[in-house]
């Protein structure tokens, strides 16, 4: 029963670990579920959470069909005659095309439906009440269509141990066949074969899985408790040792090498440029006109319906060339965005209470901004710093406060959000009369009537063909990019009422299209994107993370090749690569020219092949062409270089690059990207009217910022090991990462210290567990061989279970605390990490060394027990088992490099448990009486000896007086001379190997003194 008992213990430990993981998941689910709040929302809208669908934690606003909101009562919704046309099921969770038609009206009402009008399955209605029509069900839902079997990441060490386990299985079968063959296939040999398979089954390390799983759990706990890398989270407990053998590190730029905290650095108007040290001039340009108009209004011409013209004409040239241009640029930046100001509730106001005006604090110090991108927030914060402040925004309007304290209201007529395809965003606004001092601010309008203006901003590649001709935009964009700044081009176009009405008609018609709606809508919007007035060029700096340069230098010294995959333009990506020392300033860089055909790709690959030790810089489009025709050649050339920089790279291309590297890296790729940090005090946006009629926005205590954090998800999931850095983008990368860190510099300690230690400890632990099974199987084989290859177990019952658990488990498992070098030394000499990539800690060579040690020790223990304790042969089980336990404890002691107090406790505890068990396990150590065997004068056969117990064989020897054994059997000592002594060990392991190989000699001698008293006591 020892095998079932052993397997039962293994299963019990595995079930316990799974139960603990399940309980932790339950706690996380409970924490997430407790974040639901009842919120006040405007009529016809609600907030939903989509974190279970796309990982985003921000609360998204959903809008109802407008014509249904005009019904007198809620019950009237069920009495109307209407239908919904919806597109066929799609994979894209960020788009939807449909129409809502009400037929009981004259004429029928047609209204377009978009993503803003839909709630997908697996989302949560976080606020408000929703009455909807079910469109997709079952397999047609977005969540089901996007569900795929997640990649089960298995560590390279586990795969190597699986190969060794297969070799052990072959050895088990071979040894059993040899034993049956030496028996001569006498009698029911097939039954003896299965007996030997069971007797030698400990060659297969059943407890290896449990020990490794427990060790990995311990490694994860150590990582999360390391005070040098606070905030680190281990999300996958199956691959911590994979951090110790990485060859390629693929990293994003924004939020990974940089902080994703944008700072406004440059404003360029074409003829004049403003930097950080000249921002006060911009404040003057904005403050002076407002101050003049305030003085004019205060002095008093109440009868005048228009502002004084002389105020405008006193210095028209100056205002036109500088002040007007500065004002137009700043106003465009303050209006063209998707930012919303958020105000914290006052202390003591609960989330469930309705917010009253008196409960809110709308001061500047209590205001924060929420947007889809940190670039947007940086721009709005800069306009606030120069005097034009965004104070409120809702679905239909936004309000700005001028330097003189006036509140200007702008109606939002249309909003065109940023997309990765268009690379730009726009807004159409109408100027309303200001709420205070209306005549003083009427001069702000471009027309004599209320103006309608189309503002747009975007990347230079998208805006260069939209704005009017100029001779400075391309050059200045390149200059800013070389400084490491992220650039945005801002432009505007004034629209007449007729032009806007024509556009609105065509735009509404395009949104009602059933087929090719996106193309038709884009075509209508592009009709406005012509000959726009170029206002300015902005430059925002994304600052490097702390200690990026020394961390990258450490990783390079550790033999890790770093590839940067980013969506930014060439100049910005190259500048960041040099400033972060990803590419040395003295190192050659080969910029792969844009290619579109096979011939061009061939020429560029040949040009790069002629260069040596050169970093490769290639665009996503050129990469796609090369992978189509020369995939193998490109990968080989890129892997030979010190670094690779891929710019304008899409998320799909990032994942593809990872998959291309995996066969060459042998399962040792790591992808690192930004994930989200959930801030406190930021929540869904709610709109209500203040006492002065200005819409204000408030927030709930808990929520997360919106963003495109899924940009790195594909890359992280495809890599063998994924690491996420807490940042300002979405939660998708956080949920996909195997490990989460708070700063990029922490990756150095995570790999050099924890990754290296986890791998070496797991390798030692795995080989030691296999040694533990091999040595006892060797003793069984020797015992059976000495006694005519009898298929009789040497140890039975609790002894076998205790050997793998109580007696040796704690010392063996304590190897997870061992360390060959101190963490400080591992950080100081990253070259130690490079040695691990060769896999020398666990290989077939080290495996064979441990096999030979196990065979040598098992043979010495068994033969030593038969020779040294010949007079007490009836107690061969107690003698050999005691020597075996002492040998294992000595082996652990000799293997340890750095002692921990828990290791000493484990040694003493295991030895104490064994000694204590001797008092009540006499039936396992004292062998029962011998059973009747064959006549003594009969030549023994394998069949007959197979029915004898060890004690009966011993009694036969004593009665016949054969000290050399039964007739036809050589004395056991004669086989000792056949053992091969290993003498040619590597110099650096010679002393350790000699000690390990001869530990059994110490154990046998120690057993001679330890067991004499115990054996005599049991005999008495």
Coordinates of N, CA and C in Angstrom, one line a residue, residues 366-443:
X366 N -9.0 71.5 -5.9 CA -9.8 70.3 -5.7 C -10.1 69.6 -7.1
X367 N -9.6 70.2 -8.2 CA -9.9 69.7 -9.5 C -8.8 68.9 -10.1
X368 N -9.2 67.8 -10.7 CA -8.3 66.9 -11.4 C -8.9 66.7 -12.8
X369 N -8.0 66.2 -13.7 CA -8.5 66.0 -15.1 C -8.5 64.5 -15.4
X370 N -9.5 64.1 -16.2 CA -9.6 62.7 -16.6 C -9.7 62.7 -18.2
X371 N -8.9 61.8 -18.8 CA -8.9 61.8 -20.3 C -8.4 60.4 -20.7
X372 N -8.5 60.2 -22.0 CA -8.1 58.9 -22.6 C -6.6 58.8 -22.7
X373 N -5.9 59.9 -22.6 CA -4.4 59.9 -22.8 C -3.8 60.9 -21.9
X374 N -2.6 60.6 -21.4 CA -1.9 61.6 -20.6 C -1.4 62.8 -21.4
X375 N -1.3 62.6 -22.7 CA -0.9 63.8 -23.6 C -2.0 64.8 -23.5
X376 N -3.3 64.4 -23.5 CA -4.4 65.3 -23.4 C -4.4 66.1 -22.1
X377 N -4.2 65.4 -21.0 CA -4.2 66.0 -19.7 C -3.0 67.0 -19.7
X378 N -1.9 66.7 -20.2 CA -0.7 67.6 -20.2 C -1.0 68.9 -20.9
X379 N -1.7 68.8 -22.0 CA -2.1 70.0 -22.8 C -3.1 70.9 -22.0
X380 N -4.1 70.3 -21.5 CA -5.1 71.1 -20.7 C -4.5 71.7 -19.5
X381 N -3.6 70.9 -18.8 CA -2.9 71.5 -17.6 C -2.1 72.7 -18.0
X382 N -1.5 72.6 -19.2 CA -0.6 73.7 -19.6 C -1.5 74.9 -19.9
X383 N -2.6 74.8 -20.6 CA -3.5 76.0 -20.8 C -4.0 76.6 -19.5
X384 N -4.2 75.7 -18.5 CA -4.5 76.2 -17.2 C -3.4 77.1 -16.6
X385 N -2.2 76.6 -16.8 CA -1.0 77.3 -16.2 C -0.8 78.6 -16.8
X386 N -1.2 78.8 -18.1 CA -1.0 80.1 -18.8 C -2.3 81.0 -18.7
X387 N -3.4 80.5 -18.0 CA -4.5 81.4 -17.7 C -5.8 81.0 -18.3
X388 N -5.9 80.0 -19.2 CA -7.2 79.6 -19.8 C -7.5 78.2 -19.2
X389 N -8.5 78.2 -18.3 CA -8.7 77.0 -17.5 C -10.0 76.3 -17.9
X390 N -10.0 75.0 -18.1 CA -11.2 74.2 -18.3 C -11.8 73.9 -17.0
X391 N -13.0 74.5 -16.7 CA -13.7 74.3 -15.4 C -14.8 73.3 -15.4
X392 N -15.4 73.0 -16.6 CA -16.4 72.0 -16.6 C -16.7 71.6 -18.0
X393 N -17.3 70.4 -18.1 CA -17.7 69.8 -19.4 C -18.7 68.8 -19.2
X394 N -19.7 68.8 -20.2 CA -20.7 67.7 -20.2 C -20.8 67.2 -21.6
X395 N -21.9 66.5 -21.9 CA -22.0 65.9 -23.3 C -22.2 67.0 -24.3
X396 N -22.7 68.2 -24.0 CA -23.1 69.1 -25.0 C -22.3 70.4 -24.9
X397 N -21.5 70.7 -23.9 CA -20.9 72.0 -23.7 C -19.6 71.8 -22.9
X398 N -18.8 72.9 -22.9 CA -17.7 73.0 -22.0 C -17.5 74.5 -21.7
X399 N -16.9 74.7 -20.5 CA -16.7 76.1 -20.1 C -15.2 76.3 -19.8
X400 N -14.8 77.5 -20.2 CA -13.4 78.0 -19.9 C -13.5 79.2 -19.1
X401 N -12.5 79.3 -18.2 CA -12.3 80.5 -17.4 C -11.1 81.3 -17.9
X402 N -11.3 82.6 -18.2 CA -10.2 83.4 -18.7 C -9.4 83.9 -17.6
X403 N -8.2 84.5 -17.9 CA -7.3 85.0 -16.8 C -8.0 86.1 -16.0
X404 N -9.0 86.8 -16.5 CA -9.7 87.8 -15.8 C -10.9 87.2 -15.0
X405 N -11.1 85.9 -15.0 CA -12.2 85.3 -14.2 C -13.5 85.1 -15.0
X406 N -13.6 85.4 -16.2 CA -14.8 85.3 -17.0 C -15.0 83.8 -17.3
X407 N -16.3 83.4 -17.4 CA -16.7 82.0 -17.8 C -17.2 82.1 -19.2
X408 N -16.5 81.4 -20.1 CA -17.0 81.3 -21.5 C -17.6 79.9 -21.8
X409 N -18.7 79.9 -22.4 CA -19.4 78.7 -22.7 C -19.3 78.4 -24.2
X410 N -19.0 77.1 -24.5 CA -18.9 76.6 -25.9 C -19.8 75.4 -26.0
X411 N -20.6 75.4 -27.0 CA -21.5 74.3 -27.3 C -20.7 73.3 -28.2
X412 N -20.8 72.0 -27.8 CA -20.1 71.0 -28.6 C -21.1 70.4 -29.6
X413 N -20.9 70.7 -30.8 CA -21.8 70.3 -31.9 C -21.5 68.9 -32.4
X414 N -20.3 68.6 -32.6 CA -19.8 67.3 -33.1 C -18.5 67.0 -32.4
X415 N -18.3 65.7 -32.2 CA -17.0 65.2 -31.7 C -16.5 64.0 -32.5
X416 N -15.3 64.1 -32.9 CA -14.6 63.1 -33.7 C -13.5 62.5 -32.9
X417 N -13.6 61.4 -32.3 CA -12.6 60.9 -31.4 C -11.3 60.4 -32.2
X418 N -10.2 60.3 -31.4 CA -9.0 59.8 -32.0 C -9.1 58.3 -32.3
X419 N -8.6 57.9 -33.4 CA -8.4 56.5 -33.7 C -7.0 56.2 -34.2
X420 N -6.6 54.9 -34.1 CA -5.3 54.6 -34.6 C -5.2 54.7 -36.1
X421 N -6.3 54.5 -36.8 CA -6.3 54.6 -38.2 C -6.2 56.1 -38.7
X422 N -7.0 57.0 -38.1 CA -6.9 58.4 -38.6 C -5.8 59.2 -38.0
X423 N -5.4 58.8 -36.7 CA -4.3 59.5 -36.0 C -4.5 60.9 -35.8
X424 N -5.8 61.3 -35.6 CA -6.2 62.7 -35.3 C -7.6 62.7 -34.7
X425 N -7.9 63.8 -34.0 CA -9.2 63.9 -33.4 C -9.7 65.4 -33.7
X426 N -11.0 65.6 -33.7 CA -11.5 66.9 -33.9 C -12.8 67.2 -33.2
X427 N -13.2 68.5 -33.2 CA -14.4 68.9 -32.5 C -14.9 70.1 -33.2
X428 N -16.2 70.2 -33.3 CA -16.9 71.4 -33.9 C -17.6 72.0 -32.7
X429 N -17.3 73.3 -32.5 CA -17.9 74.0 -31.4 C -18.6 75.3 -31.8
X430 N -19.5 75.8 -31.1 CA -20.2 77.1 -31.3 C -20.0 77.9 -30.1
X431 N -19.6 79.2 -30.2 CA -19.4 80.1 -29.1 C -20.8 80.6 -28.7
X432 N -21.1 80.4 -27.4 CA -22.3 81.0 -26.8 C -21.9 82.3 -26.1
X433 N -22.9 83.2 -25.8 CA -22.6 84.4 -25.1 C -22.1 84.0 -23.7
X434 N -21.0 84.7 -23.3 CA -20.5 84.4 -22.0 C -21.5 84.6 -20.9
X435 N -21.3 83.9 -19.8 CA -22.2 84.1 -18.6 C -21.9 85.3 -17.8
X436 N -20.7 85.9 -17.9 CA -20.4 87.1 -17.2 C -19.7 88.0 -18.2
X437 N -20.0 89.3 -18.2 CA -19.4 90.3 -19.1 C -19.5 89.9 -20.5
X438 N -20.7 89.7 -21.1 CA -20.8 89.2 -22.4 C -20.2 90.1 -23.5
X439 N -20.4 91.5 -23.3 CA -19.9 92.4 -24.4 C -18.4 92.5 -24.3
X440 N -17.9 92.3 -23.1 CA -16.4 92.4 -23.0 C -15.7 91.3 -23.8
X441 N -16.4 90.2 -24.0 CA -15.8 89.0 -24.6 C -16.3 88.7 -26.0
X442 N -17.1 89.6 -26.6 CA -17.6 89.4 -27.9 C -16.5 89.5 -28.9
X443 N -15.4 90.1 -28.6 CA -14.3 90.3 -29.6 C -13.7 89.0 -29.9

